[in-house]
Short mmCIF file of C-alpha atoms and ligand atoms in Angstrom, two decimals:
data_model
loop_
_atom_site.label_atom_id
_atom_site.label_comp_id
_atom_site.label_asym_id
_atom_site.label_seq_id
_atom_site.Cartn_x
_atom_site.Cartn_y
_atom_site.Cartn_z
CA MET U 219 115.90 105.49 93.95
CA SER U 220 112.49 106.69 94.97
CA LEU U 221 109.21 105.04 94.05
CA ARG U 222 107.25 106.94 91.45
CA ILE U 223 103.48 106.60 91.73
CA ASP U 224 101.50 107.83 88.75
CA ILE U 225 97.81 108.37 89.35
CA LEU U 226 95.45 108.62 86.41
CA THR U 227 92.11 110.02 87.48
CA LEU U 228 89.30 112.41 86.58
CA PHE U 229 89.47 113.81 90.12
CA PRO U 230 93.07 114.62 91.10
CA ASP U 231 91.72 117.04 93.74
CA MET U 232 90.46 114.11 95.80
CA PHE U 233 94.07 113.16 96.53
CA GLY U 234 95.34 116.53 97.82
CA PRO U 235 94.60 116.21 101.55
CA PHE U 236 95.61 112.54 101.49
CA ILE U 237 99.09 112.97 100.01
CA GLY U 238 99.53 116.19 102.00
CA THR U 239 99.04 114.54 105.40
CA SER U 240 100.81 112.11 107.71
CA ILE U 241 102.71 109.11 106.33
CA PRO U 242 102.05 109.63 102.59
CA LYS U 243 103.33 113.20 102.99
CA ARG U 244 106.32 112.15 105.06
CA ALA U 245 107.30 109.63 102.37
CA ALA U 246 107.31 112.36 99.73
CA ASP U 247 109.07 114.91 101.99
CA LYS U 248 111.87 112.39 102.53
CA GLY U 249 112.20 111.91 98.78
CA LEU U 250 111.25 108.24 99.04
CA VAL U 251 108.06 108.55 97.00
CA GLU U 252 106.95 110.86 94.25
CA TYR U 253 103.28 111.33 93.25
CA GLN U 254 102.48 112.37 89.69
CA PHE U 255 98.95 113.07 88.52
CA THR U 256 97.49 112.79 85.06
CA ASN U 257 93.95 114.01 84.48
CA ILE U 258 92.34 111.62 82.04
CA ARG U 259 90.02 114.37 80.84
CA ASP U 260 93.00 116.33 79.46
CA PHE U 261 93.15 113.70 76.71
CA ALA U 262 89.55 114.12 75.54
CA THR U 263 89.38 115.32 71.96
CA ASP U 264 85.76 116.45 71.54
CA ALA U 265 84.10 119.71 72.51
CA HIS U 266 82.43 118.12 75.54
CA LYS U 267 85.70 116.68 76.84
CA SER U 268 84.12 113.22 76.91
CA VAL U 269 85.88 110.36 78.63
CA ASP U 270 82.97 107.91 78.67
CA ASP U 271 80.11 106.74 76.47
CA LYS U 272 77.02 104.51 76.48
CA PRO U 273 77.63 100.75 76.53
CA PHE U 274 77.23 98.82 73.28
CA GLY U 275 74.36 96.36 73.71
CA GLY U 276 72.52 98.75 75.99
CA GLY U 277 72.31 98.97 79.75
CA HIS U 278 72.67 101.55 82.47
CA GLY U 279 75.57 103.84 83.11
CA MET U 280 78.55 104.92 81.12
CA VAL U 281 81.75 103.15 80.16
CA MET U 282 85.23 104.71 80.16
CA MET U 283 86.46 105.02 76.57
CA CYS U 284 89.65 103.56 75.12
CA GLN U 285 91.24 106.53 73.41
CA THR U 286 91.43 108.91 76.40
CA MET U 287 92.72 106.13 78.63
CA PHE U 288 95.38 104.84 76.24
CA ASP U 289 96.56 108.39 75.50
CA ALA U 290 96.71 109.27 79.21
CA VAL U 291 98.70 106.13 80.03
CA GLU U 292 101.13 106.65 77.15
CA SER U 293 101.63 110.31 78.07
CA ALA U 294 102.32 109.51 81.72
CA GLU U 295 104.66 106.64 80.93
CA LYS U 296 106.73 108.78 78.54
CA GLN U 297 107.58 111.17 81.39
CA ASP U 298 110.01 108.73 82.98
CA ASP U 299 112.27 105.88 81.85
CA ARG U 300 111.37 103.54 84.67
CA PRO U 301 109.02 100.75 83.55
CA ALA U 302 105.63 101.17 85.22
CA THR U 303 103.63 98.39 86.83
CA ARG U 304 100.12 99.20 85.65
CA VAL U 305 97.29 98.80 88.12
CA VAL U 306 93.58 99.31 87.51
CA LEU U 307 91.40 99.67 90.61
CA THR U 308 88.20 97.75 90.04
CA PRO U 309 85.80 95.53 91.99
CA GLN U 310 86.49 92.93 89.24
CA GLY U 311 90.10 92.65 90.36
CA LYS U 312 92.04 90.33 92.64
CA ARG U 313 91.35 91.19 96.26
CA LEU U 314 94.16 93.19 97.82
CA ASP U 315 96.16 91.61 100.63
CA GLN U 316 99.42 92.33 102.42
CA ALA U 317 101.43 89.98 100.20
CA MET U 318 100.37 91.97 97.11
CA VAL U 319 101.21 95.23 98.88
CA GLU U 320 104.68 93.94 99.79
CA ASP U 321 105.27 92.93 96.22
CA LEU U 322 104.21 96.34 94.87
CA ALA U 323 106.33 98.19 97.44
CA LYS U 324 109.45 96.75 95.75
CA LYS U 325 108.63 98.20 92.31
CA PRO U 326 110.36 101.33 90.98
CA ARG U 327 107.17 102.73 89.51
CA ILE U 328 103.45 102.05 89.79
CA LEU U 329 100.84 103.56 87.51
CA MET U 330 97.38 103.47 89.04
CA ILE U 331 94.26 103.98 86.98
CA ALA U 332 91.17 105.12 88.87
CA GLY U 333 88.00 104.99 86.86
CA ARG U 334 84.55 106.45 87.46
CA TYR U 335 81.23 105.39 85.97
CA GLU U 336 80.17 101.80 85.41
CA GLY U 337 83.48 100.46 84.25
CA PHE U 338 86.11 100.35 81.56
CA ASP U 339 85.88 99.36 77.92
CA GLU U 340 87.30 95.83 78.09
CA ARG U 341 89.89 96.69 75.45
CA ILE U 342 91.59 98.96 78.01
CA ILE U 343 92.28 95.83 80.06
CA GLU U 344 93.11 93.76 76.99
CA GLY U 345 95.45 96.35 75.50
CA LEU U 346 97.18 97.71 78.62
CA ARG U 347 97.35 94.38 80.49
CA PRO U 348 97.27 95.98 83.94
CA MET U 349 97.01 94.20 87.27
CA GLU U 350 93.36 94.48 88.30
CA ILE U 351 93.00 95.09 92.02
CA SER U 352 89.91 95.26 94.23
CA ILE U 353 90.10 96.53 97.81
CA GLY U 354 87.10 94.47 98.88
CA ASP U 355 83.74 93.06 97.94
CA TYR U 356 81.76 96.28 97.81
CA VAL U 357 81.29 98.89 95.12
CA LEU U 358 82.71 102.39 95.40
CA SER U 359 81.71 105.26 93.12
CA GLY U 360 85.16 105.23 91.61
CA GLY U 361 88.66 103.90 91.96
CA GLU U 362 90.12 106.96 93.72
CA LEU U 363 89.53 105.84 97.30
CA ALA U 364 90.81 102.40 96.39
CA ALA U 365 93.95 103.97 94.90
CA MET U 366 94.48 105.91 98.15
CA VAL U 367 94.11 102.73 100.18
CA LEU U 368 96.69 101.05 97.99
CA ILE U 369 99.09 104.02 98.13
CA ASP U 370 98.84 104.18 101.90
CA ALA U 371 99.50 100.47 102.32
CA ILE U 372 102.50 100.64 99.96
CA VAL U 373 104.30 103.77 101.12
CA ARG U 374 104.41 102.71 104.78
CA LEU U 375 106.42 99.64 103.72
CA ILE U 376 109.13 101.62 101.96
CA PRO U 377 112.31 101.51 104.04
CA GLY U 378 112.88 104.82 105.81
CA VAL U 379 109.28 106.02 105.69
CA LEU U 380 108.26 104.85 109.15
CA GLY U 381 111.70 104.97 110.75
CA ALA U 382 111.65 103.58 114.27
CA GLU U 383 108.03 102.44 113.94
CA GLN U 384 109.06 100.03 111.20
CA GLY U 385 109.25 97.08 113.56
CA SER U 386 105.53 97.11 114.20
CA ILE U 387 104.86 96.23 110.58
CA ASP U 388 106.76 93.00 110.83
CA GLU U 389 104.41 91.72 113.48
CA SER U 390 101.06 92.39 111.91
CA PHE U 391 99.73 90.31 109.03
CA ALA U 392 103.16 89.55 107.61
CA ASP U 393 103.12 86.20 109.41
CA GLY U 394 99.40 85.68 108.86
CA LEU U 395 98.09 86.44 112.35
CA LEU U 396 96.01 89.37 113.59
CA GLU U 397 97.55 91.74 116.15
CA HIS U 398 97.42 91.16 119.90
CA PRO U 399 95.53 93.67 122.09
CA GLN U 400 97.48 96.77 123.15
CA TYR U 401 97.19 98.90 126.30
CA THR U 402 98.62 102.20 127.47
CA ARG U 403 98.29 104.32 130.62
CA PRO U 404 96.41 104.33 132.96
CA ARG U 405 96.64 100.84 134.44
CA THR U 406 92.97 100.96 135.36
CA TYR U 407 90.26 102.89 133.53
CA ARG U 408 86.59 102.70 134.51
CA GLU U 409 87.33 99.54 136.47
CA MET U 410 88.94 97.88 133.44
CA SER U 411 92.48 96.77 134.17
CA VAL U 412 95.47 96.07 131.99
CA PRO U 413 96.38 92.34 131.98
CA GLU U 414 98.90 91.70 134.80
CA VAL U 415 101.46 90.02 132.59
CA LEU U 416 102.06 93.25 130.65
CA LEU U 417 103.11 94.99 133.88
CA SER U 418 105.35 92.12 134.99
CA GLY U 419 108.50 93.15 133.14
CA ASP U 420 108.93 89.49 132.17
CA HIS U 421 109.63 89.83 128.46
CA LYS U 422 109.41 86.13 127.72
CA ALA U 423 106.04 85.84 129.43
CA ILE U 424 104.80 88.93 127.60
CA ALA U 425 105.88 87.54 124.22
CA ALA U 426 104.17 84.22 124.96
CA TRP U 427 100.96 85.96 126.07
CA ARG U 428 100.91 88.12 122.96
CA LEU U 429 101.43 85.20 120.61
CA GLU U 430 98.64 83.30 122.34
CA GLN U 431 96.31 86.31 122.02
CA ARG U 432 97.14 86.63 118.34
CA LYS U 433 96.36 82.98 117.69
CA GLN U 434 93.13 83.12 119.67
CA ARG U 435 91.92 86.25 117.89
CA THR U 436 92.78 84.94 114.47
CA GLN U 437 91.01 81.65 115.16
CA GLU U 438 87.87 83.42 116.42
CA ARG U 439 87.67 86.30 113.98
CA ARG U 440 89.29 85.07 110.80
CA PRO U 441 88.96 81.32 110.31
CA ASP U 442 90.28 81.79 106.74
CA LEU U 443 93.56 83.31 107.97
CA TRP U 444 93.78 80.72 110.74
CA GLN U 445 93.55 77.80 108.31
CA ALA U 446 96.25 79.37 106.11
CA TYR U 447 98.44 79.92 109.18
CA LEU U 448 98.07 76.30 110.29
CA GLN U 449 99.03 75.07 106.84
CA ASN U 450 102.14 77.27 106.72
CA ASP U 451 103.03 76.22 110.24
CA ASP U 452 102.86 72.55 109.21
CA GLY U 453 105.18 73.41 106.35
CA ARG U 454 107.69 75.09 108.68
CA THR U 455 107.73 72.54 111.46
CA GLY U 456 106.42 69.32 109.96
N1 ADE J 4 86.20 100.78 92.27
C1 ADE J 4 84.93 100.66 92.71
N2 ADE J 4 84.83 99.77 93.70
C2 ADE J 4 86.10 99.30 93.92
C3 ADE J 4 86.66 98.36 94.83
N3 ADE J 4 85.92 97.70 95.70
N4 ADE J 4 87.98 98.13 94.75
C4 ADE J 4 88.74 98.77 93.85
N5 ADE J 4 88.27 99.67 92.97
C5 ADE J 4 86.96 99.94 93.00
#
């Protein structure tokens, strides 16, 4: 069974080149993923096709309204029997990491809501009970790019999408360490040489060198990941 990804947005056109290129396209071409778009504005009922309004209590910006959002979600969900995992992309959400991506990649259906403007009427969250996901501590103009980030991270984990490249996924992040440095031809470029061990043909030595590099990098660059790794390692060995 393929994964169905529903995308609710005011700007479905933003997704065209993304789902029509590279891995996200390959996933759909192989029948492993299906993308379905719902334009939230299609559910506006007034002459201006409004989807947002001024915030109660005053303040800047506009807030996405309940009715268009609830109607769009209900319309999309009716199109298929599979239960949808609802996701709202918002800087208020839980910060995305690989463990969350792995979890989502196992679902039969994900419905992503990308909002524009200053935010959502809180009753959308209260009534639809979606997962709220942030892709990082910065503010985008809307949830569309965040939805694309999430889609990309998910579809590459679906068995069969990457084929022979699949193995590379298992190494990075899954065990909590950053990747080791990689090199390709030529052996020397502008007086910079490839580490000798990689040319040695000694697979055990190469594996040991790579693991050491991964640990060193993680320790230097991501003390947060390093601490988590050490704790897990204690759990495994101690
Ligand atoms: N919408 C706006 N900013 C966002 C972010 N950082 N993550 C997810 N959705 C967003």
